[in-house]
Amino acid sequence: MKFSIVITTCNRLSLLKRAIASALNQSIPCEVIVVDDCSSDGTAEYIQSLGEDIIFYRNLKNMRQSFSVNVGVKAAQGDWIKLLDDDDYLAPNCIEEIMKNIAQYPEAVICSCQATQVDIKGVEICQTPKIGLEQAFYIAQADIHYGMLLEEVPFGTTSQVAFLRDAFLNSGGWDSSLDDCYNDIDCWLRIAQFGDAVFVNSCLVYRVVWSGSYNQKSSLLKRLNTNILIKEKIYNLVNPKYQSVLPPLSYICNYVKLHWLLVALKQKHFVFAIRISFPAVLSMRSWNILVKAMRSRNNRPSRKSVILKTTK
């Protein structure tokens, strides 16, 4: 089993240096690829100064993140790919721990780990929740999409996830129409059609939470509409064995609106909150789904849900 780390970047040289250092300092050496989306801040010169340690690709014009991810993965020689955003960085044992855990599950095509969330100065804010009780928590392919629909299976952000290269290529890669908003989740749900998932309950990546994050640049309306689109895609992939307990799609869409209603209220976007509140706010079924999803997030370490299998 071979791993490639693929880093995409655009005009973030000061942050990129830390991401590259974390990739080169892995306890198990692996291929490191950087795809530069036509930066103008000296990124190309810096990477070229690193010599043969880095495989470097540079877009001739700005093509945005999805295009760059697809370029990097197609060029990679590894069987498995670890993506890394340029503002995040890896723990030294990240690849070693992921490799050790997925080796136990040969049918796995996607793996997620916990992240330590830090501010721009590297000060810890919190850790993302564990999934289940075991060090490596396994989910069969047939159970993944139902779990994703109801927030029981949260793969997380780009830097938390590794995947089988062949599954990525078969999935079609990242969709450029979703740049800056759910392009990663959209890919995870398609990769998950091809095999099982593993969650590693160790913090193996540092995710930087700051105002310059790509997902902070999208409007609430765009994030709401794209969230609904993603839920619709997941809904259509839910295994038939869950049809008897699957809520109607309209309730799922209203549940998503309720989630963004709470986000809007927290951020004091009151006009937007009122705009999206009806008729979702009147749907008790949708409120129940939201409450269960929130409870699920809070109780993940002790959960033994029917959709979460712990045996091969």
Coordinates of C-alpha atoms in Angstrom, one line a residue:
M1 CA 0.0 0.0 0.0
K2 CA 1.4 3.4 -1.1
F3 CA 0.2 6.8 -0.1
S4 CA 0.4 10.1 -1.9
I5 CA -0.3 13.5 -0.2
V6 CA -1.9 16.0 -2.5
I7 CA -1.8 19.7 -1.5
T8 CA -3.7 22.4 -3.5
T9 CA -2.8 26.0 -3.0
C10 CA -3.4 29.6 -4.2
N11 CA -1.6 32.6 -2.8
R12 CA -1.2 31.3 0.7
L13 CA 2.6 30.8 0.8
S14 CA 3.0 31.5 4.5
L15 CA 0.5 28.8 5.4
L16 CA 1.5 26.4 2.6
K17 CA 5.0 26.1 4.1
R18 CA 3.6 24.6 7.2
A19 CA 1.4 22.2 5.3
I20 CA 4.3 21.0 3.1
A21 CA 6.6 20.6 6.1
S22 CA 4.0 18.4 7.8
A23 CA 3.7 16.2 4.7
L24 CA 7.5 15.8 4.4
N25 CA 7.9 15.0 8.0
Q26 CA 5.6 12.0 8.1
S27 CA 6.8 8.9 10.0
I28 CA 6.3 6.9 6.8
P29 CA 7.8 8.7 3.8
C30 CA 5.3 9.1 0.9
E31 CA 4.9 11.0 -2.4
V32 CA 4.0 14.7 -1.9
I33 CA 2.3 16.6 -4.7
V34 CA 1.6 20.3 -4.7
V35 CA -0.8 21.8 -7.3
D36 CA -0.5 25.6 -7.5
D37 CA -3.5 27.4 -8.9
C38 CA -1.5 30.2 -10.5
S39 CA -0.3 31.9 -7.4
S40 CA 1.4 35.3 -7.6
D41 CA 3.0 35.4 -4.1
G42 CA 6.3 33.4 -4.8
T43 CA 4.7 30.0 -4.3
A44 CA 6.3 28.5 -7.4
E45 CA 9.8 29.8 -6.6
Y46 CA 9.5 28.4 -3.1
I47 CA 8.4 24.9 -4.1
Q48 CA 11.0 24.7 -6.8
S49 CA 13.6 25.5 -4.2
L50 CA 12.7 22.3 -2.4
G51 CA 14.0 20.2 -5.2
E52 CA 12.9 16.6 -5.8
D53 CA 11.2 16.3 -2.5
I54 CA 8.0 17.8 -4.0
I55 CA 6.3 16.9 -7.3
F56 CA 5.0 20.3 -8.5
Y57 CA 2.2 21.2 -10.9
R58 CA 1.2 24.8 -11.7
N59 CA -2.0 25.8 -13.5
L60 CA -1.4 28.4 -16.3
K61 CA -4.4 30.3 -15.1
N62 CA -6.6 30.3 -12.0
M63 CA -8.8 27.1 -12.3
R64 CA -10.0 26.9 -8.7
Q65 CA -9.8 24.1 -6.1
S66 CA -11.7 21.3 -7.7
F67 CA -9.7 21.4 -10.9
S68 CA -6.4 21.4 -8.9
V69 CA -7.5 18.4 -6.8
N70 CA -8.4 16.4 -9.9
V71 CA -5.0 17.3 -11.4
G72 CA -3.1 16.2 -8.3
V73 CA -5.0 12.9 -7.8
K74 CA -4.6 11.9 -11.5
A75 CA -0.9 12.5 -11.3
A76 CA -0.4 10.6 -8.0
Q77 CA 1.3 7.2 -7.9
G78 CA -0.1 6.1 -4.6
D79 CA -2.9 3.6 -4.1
W80 CA -4.4 5.8 -1.5
I81 CA -4.6 9.6 -1.5
K82 CA -4.5 12.0 1.5
L83 CA -5.7 15.4 0.5
L84 CA -4.5 18.4 2.5
D85 CA -5.7 22.0 2.3
D86 CA -2.9 24.5 2.3
D87 CA -4.1 26.1 5.5
D88 CA -4.2 22.8 7.4
Y89 CA -1.4 20.5 8.5
L90 CA -0.8 16.8 9.5
A91 CA 0.3 15.2 12.6
P92 CA 3.7 13.4 12.1
N93 CA 2.0 9.9 12.4
C94 CA -1.0 10.7 10.2
I95 CA -0.2 8.5 7.3
E96 CA 1.2 5.7 9.4
E97 CA -2.0 5.5 11.6
I98 CA -4.4 5.7 8.7
M99 CA -2.4 3.0 6.8
K100 CA -2.4 0.7 9.9
N101 CA -6.1 1.0 10.4
I102 CA -7.3 0.6 6.8
A103 CA -5.1 -2.4 6.4
Q104 CA -7.6 -4.3 8.6
Y105 CA -10.4 -3.6 6.2
P106 CA -9.5 -4.5 2.6
E107 CA -12.9 -3.4 1.2
A108 CA -12.6 0.1 2.5
V109 CA -12.4 2.9 -0.1
I110 CA -12.6 6.0 2.2
C111 CA -11.2 6.8 5.6
S112 CA -11.7 9.7 8.0
C113 CA -10.0 10.8 11.2
Q114 CA -10.5 13.2 14.0
A115 CA -9.1 16.7 13.6
T116 CA -7.8 19.1 16.2
Q117 CA -9.3 22.5 15.3
V118 CA -6.9 25.4 15.9
D119 CA -6.9 29.1 15.3
I120 CA -4.6 30.8 12.8
K121 CA -1.8 30.9 15.5
G122 CA -2.1 27.1 16.1
V123 CA -3.8 27.4 19.5
E124 CA -6.2 24.5 20.0
I125 CA -9.9 25.3 20.0
C126 CA -11.5 21.8 20.2
Q127 CA -11.3 18.4 18.7
T128 CA -13.9 16.9 16.4
P129 CA -15.9 14.1 17.9
K130 CA -15.1 10.4 17.9
I131 CA -17.2 8.0 15.9
G132 CA -18.1 4.9 18.0
L133 CA -16.1 3.2 20.7
E134 CA -13.2 1.6 18.9
Q135 CA -9.9 2.9 17.6
A136 CA -11.0 2.1 14.0
F137 CA -14.7 2.2 13.4
Y138 CA -16.0 0.3 10.3
I139 CA -19.1 1.1 8.3
A140 CA -20.3 -1.2 5.6
Q141 CA -21.1 0.4 2.2
A142 CA -24.8 -0.4 2.4
D143 CA -25.0 1.7 5.6
I144 CA -23.0 4.8 4.6
H145 CA -25.5 6.9 2.7
Y146 CA -28.4 6.5 5.2
G147 CA -25.9 7.5 7.9
M148 CA -24.7 10.6 5.9
L149 CA -28.3 11.6 5.3
L150 CA -29.1 11.8 9.0
E151 CA -25.6 13.1 10.1
E152 CA -24.6 9.8 11.7
V153 CA -21.7 9.4 9.3
P154 CA -19.7 12.7 9.2
F155 CA -16.7 12.3 7.0
G156 CA -15.6 15.8 7.7
T157 CA -13.5 18.3 5.7
T158 CA -10.9 17.7 3.0
S159 CA -7.9 17.3 5.3
Q160 CA -9.6 14.7 7.5
V161 CA -10.2 12.3 4.6
A162 CA -8.1 9.7 2.7
F163 CA -9.5 7.6 -0.1
L164 CA -8.6 4.9 -2.6
R165 CA -7.4 6.5 -5.8
D166 CA -9.2 4.2 -8.1
A167 CA -12.5 4.9 -6.3
F168 CA -11.9 8.6 -6.7
L169 CA -11.3 8.2 -10.4
N170 CA -14.4 6.0 -10.8
S171 CA -16.4 8.6 -9.0
G172 CA -15.6 11.4 -11.5
G173 CA -13.5 13.4 -9.0
W174 CA -14.4 16.9 -7.7
D175 CA -17.2 18.8 -9.3
S176 CA -16.0 22.3 -10.3
S177 CA -19.6 23.7 -10.1
L178 CA -19.4 23.2 -6.3
D179 CA -16.2 25.1 -5.7
D180 CA -15.9 26.6 -2.2
C181 CA -19.0 24.9 -1.0
Y182 CA -19.5 21.2 -0.3
N183 CA -17.2 20.0 -3.2
D184 CA -15.5 17.6 -0.8
I185 CA -18.7 16.1 0.7
D186 CA -20.1 15.7 -2.8
C187 CA -17.0 13.6 -3.7
W188 CA -17.2 11.5 -0.5
L189 CA -20.8 10.5 -1.2
R190 CA -19.8 9.3 -4.7
I191 CA -16.6 7.5 -3.6
A192 CA -18.7 5.7 -0.9
Q193 CA -20.6 3.9 -3.7
F194 CA -17.6 1.7 -4.3
G195 CA -16.8 0.3 -0.9
D196 CA -16.7 0.5 2.9
A197 CA -15.6 3.3 5.3
V198 CA -13.3 3.5 8.3
F199 CA -13.2 6.2 10.9
V200 CA -9.9 6.5 12.9
N201 CA -10.5 7.8 16.4
S202 CA -7.3 9.7 16.7
C203 CA -6.5 13.4 16.0
L204 CA -4.2 13.1 13.0
V205 CA -4.7 16.5 11.3
Y206 CA -4.8 20.1 12.4
R207 CA -7.7 22.1 10.9
V208 CA -7.3 25.8 11.0
V209 CA -10.5 27.7 11.7
W210 CA -10.2 31.3 10.4
S211 CA -12.0 33.9 8.4
G212 CA -9.9 33.1 5.3
S213 CA -11.2 29.6 4.9
Y214 CA -12.8 28.9 1.5
N215 CA -16.1 27.7 3.1
Q216 CA -16.4 31.1 4.9
K217 CA -16.5 33.0 1.6
S218 CA -19.9 31.5 0.4
S219 CA -23.2 33.3 1.3
L220 CA -25.6 31.6 3.7
L221 CA -28.1 31.2 0.8
K222 CA -25.5 29.4 -1.4
R223 CA -24.5 27.2 1.5
L224 CA -28.2 26.4 2.2
N225 CA -29.0 25.6 -1.4
T226 CA -25.9 23.5 -1.9
N227 CA -26.6 21.6 1.4
I228 CA -30.1 20.7 0.1
L229 CA -28.6 19.6 -3.2
I230 CA -26.1 17.4 -1.4
K231 CA -28.9 15.9 0.7
E232 CA -30.9 15.1 -2.4
K233 CA -27.9 13.3 -3.9
I234 CA -27.4 11.3 -0.8
Y235 CA -31.1 10.5 -0.5
N236 CA -31.0 8.9 -4.0
L237 CA -28.1 6.7 -2.9
V238 CA -29.6 5.3 0.3
N239 CA -29.6 1.5 0.3
P240 CA -33.1 -0.1 -0.4
K241 CA -33.0 -1.8 3.0
Y242 CA -33.7 1.6 4.6
Q243 CA -36.7 2.4 2.5
S244 CA -39.2 1.5 5.3
V245 CA -37.6 4.0 7.7
L246 CA -36.5 6.7 5.2
P247 CA -38.2 10.0 5.9
P248 CA -39.8 11.8 2.8
L249 CA -37.3 14.0 1.0
S250 CA -39.4 17.1 1.8
Y251 CA -38.8 16.6 5.5
I252 CA -35.1 16.2 4.9
C253 CA -35.0 19.5 3.0
N254 CA -37.0 21.3 5.7
Y255 CA -34.6 19.9 8.3
V256 CA -31.7 21.4 6.4
K257 CA -33.5 24.8 6.3
L258 CA -34.1 24.6 10.1
H259 CA -30.4 24.0 10.6
W260 CA -29.5 27.1 8.5
L261 CA -32.3 29.0 10.3
L262 CA -30.4 28.5 13.6
V263 CA -27.1 29.4 11.9
A264 CA -28.6 32.6 10.6
L265 CA -30.1 33.5 14.0
K266 CA -26.7 32.9 15.7
Q267 CA -25.0 35.2 13.1
K268 CA -27.8 37.8 13.5
H269 CA -28.9 37.5 9.9
F270 CA -32.5 38.0 10.9
V271 CA -33.9 38.9 7.5
F272 CA -32.5 35.7 5.9
A273 CA -33.7 33.6 8.9
I274 CA -37.3 34.9 8.3
R275 CA -37.0 34.3 4.6
I276 CA -36.2 30.6 4.9
S277 CA -38.3 29.8 8.0
F278 CA -41.6 29.0 6.3
P279 CA -43.0 26.4 5.9
A280 CA -40.0 24.5 7.5
V281 CA -40.6 25.9 11.0
L282 CA -44.1 24.4 11.0
S283 CA -42.9 20.8 10.3
M284 CA -42.7 18.8 13.5
R285 CA -41.2 15.9 11.6
S286 CA -38.4 18.1 10.4
W287 CA -37.7 19.5 13.9
N288 CA -37.5 15.9 15.2
I289 CA -34.9 15.0 12.5
L290 CA -32.9 18.1 13.5
V291 CA -33.0 17.3 17.2
K292 CA -32.0 13.7 16.6
A293 CA -29.1 14.9 14.4
M294 CA -27.9 17.3 17.1
R295 CA -28.2 14.5 19.7
S296 CA -26.2 12.2 17.4
R297 CA -23.4 14.7 17.2
N298 CA -23.2 15.0 20.9
N299 CA -23.4 11.2 21.6
R300 CA -21.2 9.8 18.9
P301 CA -18.5 8.2 21.2
S302 CA -21.0 6.0 23.0
R303 CA -23.4 5.3 20.1
K304 CA -24.1 1.8 18.8
S305 CA -26.5 2.6 16.0
V306 CA -27.9 0.0 13.7
I307 CA -26.1 1.7 10.8
L308 CA -22.7 1.6 12.4
K309 CA -21.2 -1.9 12.2
T310 CA -18.1 -2.8 14.2
T311 CA -17.3 -6.1 12.5
K312 CA -15.9 -6.9 9.1

